[in-house]
Amino acid sequence: MSNTTNEINKVTGTVIRVSWKLIVYAVTVMVLYEGITRGYAFGHDIFYSPAVAAKPGVSMRVTIGEGEEVADIASALERGGLIRNKYAFIIQSIFYDYGGSDNPVEAGTYLLNNSMTSKEIILALREGVEEEDTEE
């Protein structure tokens, strides 16, 4: 090979190596940015969880069966539109000592509203089953 071809190969190799490094750095920055923003949003949901709807909201009855776990309840509440993030609800239930040995999950029917915050929902579930109105 000629001297010119060797120099072209060196320059091309250098350009390719620099390009790969730039691609790796760009992907790393994008992954870090996405991870940081999602982590912040999740932490925000845990420590400040606003209501799904403004007052007066929509009331609905939620039935909790015997032996249900907090994760099952969180999934049902998320499907029902009462909470935004079931994982944040699970962590909040640990903070508010719901579903533990001191405050186990009580089976029954609860009247909840989508204008309630996650904290208010957990406290309502901790208070126990609502009394059924008897009709005559």
Coordinates of C-alpha atoms in Angstrom, one line a residue:
M1 CA 0.0 0.0 0.0
S2 CA 1.1 3.5 -0.6
N3 CA 1.8 6.1 2.0
T4 CA -1.3 8.0 1.1
T5 CA -3.5 5.0 1.6
N6 CA -2.0 4.3 5.0
E7 CA -2.7 7.9 6.0
I8 CA -6.3 7.7 4.8
N9 CA -6.8 4.5 6.7
K10 CA -5.5 6.1 9.9
V11 CA -7.7 9.2 9.5
T12 CA -10.7 7.0 8.8
G13 CA -10.0 4.8 11.8
T14 CA -9.7 7.9 14.0
V15 CA -13.0 9.3 12.7
I16 CA -14.8 6.0 13.3
R17 CA -13.4 5.7 16.9
V18 CA -14.4 9.3 17.7
S19 CA -17.8 8.7 16.2
W20 CA -18.4 5.6 18.3
K21 CA -17.3 7.5 21.5
L22 CA -19.7 10.3 20.7
I23 CA -22.6 7.9 20.1
V24 CA -21.9 6.1 23.4
Y25 CA -21.7 9.4 25.3
A26 CA -25.0 10.6 23.7
V27 CA -26.8 7.4 24.6
T28 CA -25.4 7.5 28.1
V29 CA -26.6 11.1 28.5
M30 CA -30.1 10.2 27.2
V31 CA -30.4 7.2 29.5
L32 CA -29.3 9.3 32.5
Y33 CA -31.7 12.1 31.6
E34 CA -34.6 9.7 31.3
G35 CA -33.7 7.9 34.5
I36 CA -33.4 11.1 36.4
T37 CA -36.7 12.5 35.2
R38 CA -38.6 9.3 35.8
G39 CA -37.0 8.9 39.2
Y40 CA -37.9 12.4 40.2
A41 CA -41.5 11.9 39.0
F42 CA -41.8 8.6 41.0
G43 CA -40.4 10.3 44.1
H44 CA -42.8 13.1 43.7
D45 CA -45.7 10.6 43.5
I46 CA -44.5 9.0 46.7
F47 CA -44.1 12.2 48.8
Y48 CA -46.7 14.4 47.2
S49 CA -49.5 12.5 45.6
P50 CA -52.2 14.8 44.4
A51 CA -55.8 13.6 43.8
V52 CA -56.7 12.2 40.5
A53 CA -59.6 14.6 40.1
A54 CA -60.7 17.9 41.5
K55 CA -63.4 18.1 44.1
P56 CA -66.2 17.0 44.3
G57 CA -64.9 14.1 42.2
V58 CA -66.6 10.7 41.7
S59 CA -67.4 8.4 44.6
M60 CA -67.2 4.7 44.2
R61 CA -67.4 1.7 46.4
V62 CA -64.3 -0.5 46.6
T63 CA -64.6 -4.1 47.9
I64 CA -61.6 -5.7 49.5
G65 CA -61.7 -9.4 49.8
E66 CA -60.4 -11.5 52.7
G67 CA -56.6 -12.1 52.5
E68 CA -55.9 -9.5 49.8
E69 CA -52.5 -7.9 49.8
V70 CA -51.7 -4.2 49.5
A71 CA -50.4 -4.8 46.0
D72 CA -53.7 -6.3 44.9
I73 CA -55.6 -3.3 46.4
A74 CA -53.2 -0.9 44.7
S75 CA -53.8 -2.5 41.3
A76 CA -57.6 -2.3 41.8
L77 CA -57.4 1.3 42.9
E78 CA -55.3 2.2 39.9
R79 CA -57.7 0.4 37.5
G80 CA -60.6 2.2 39.1
G81 CA -59.0 5.6 38.6
L82 CA -58.6 6.4 42.3
I83 CA -54.8 6.6 42.3
R84 CA -52.2 7.4 39.6
N85 CA -49.4 5.0 40.5
K86 CA -49.8 1.7 42.2
Y87 CA -46.1 1.4 43.1
A88 CA -46.1 4.8 44.8
F89 CA -49.3 3.7 46.7
I90 CA -47.5 0.5 47.9
I91 CA -44.6 2.5 49.2
Q92 CA -46.9 5.0 50.8
S93 CA -48.7 2.2 52.5
I94 CA -45.4 1.1 54.1
F95 CA -44.9 4.7 55.3
Y96 CA -48.4 5.0 56.8
D97 CA -48.2 1.4 58.2
Y98 CA -51.1 0.0 56.3
G99 CA -51.2 -3.7 55.6
G100 CA -48.5 -4.5 58.2
S101 CA -48.9 -6.6 61.3
D102 CA -50.1 -3.6 63.3
N103 CA -52.7 -2.5 60.8
P104 CA -53.7 -5.4 58.6
V105 CA -55.9 -5.1 55.6
E106 CA -59.6 -5.4 56.6
A107 CA -62.0 -7.0 54.1
G108 CA -65.1 -5.1 53.3
T109 CA -66.6 -2.4 51.2
Y110 CA -65.2 1.2 51.4
L111 CA -66.6 4.4 49.9
L112 CA -63.7 6.2 48.2
N113 CA -63.6 9.3 46.0
N114 CA -61.2 10.1 43.2
S115 CA -60.7 13.5 44.6
M116 CA -59.0 11.9 47.7
T117 CA -55.2 11.8 47.8
S118 CA -53.4 8.5 48.3
K119 CA -52.8 9.4 51.9
E120 CA -56.5 10.0 52.5
I121 CA -57.3 6.7 50.8
I122 CA -54.9 4.8 53.0
L123 CA -56.2 6.5 56.1
A124 CA -59.8 5.7 55.1
L125 CA -58.8 2.0 54.5
R126 CA -57.1 2.0 57.9
E127 CA -60.2 3.3 59.7
G128 CA -62.1 0.2 58.8
V129 CA -65.2 -0.9 56.9
E130 CA -68.0 1.7 56.5
E131 CA -71.4 0.9 58.0
E132 CA -74.0 -0.2 55.5
D133 CA -77.2 1.9 55.5
T134 CA -80.2 -0.2 56.3
E135 CA -83.3 0.5 54.1
E136 CA -86.7 -0.1 55.5

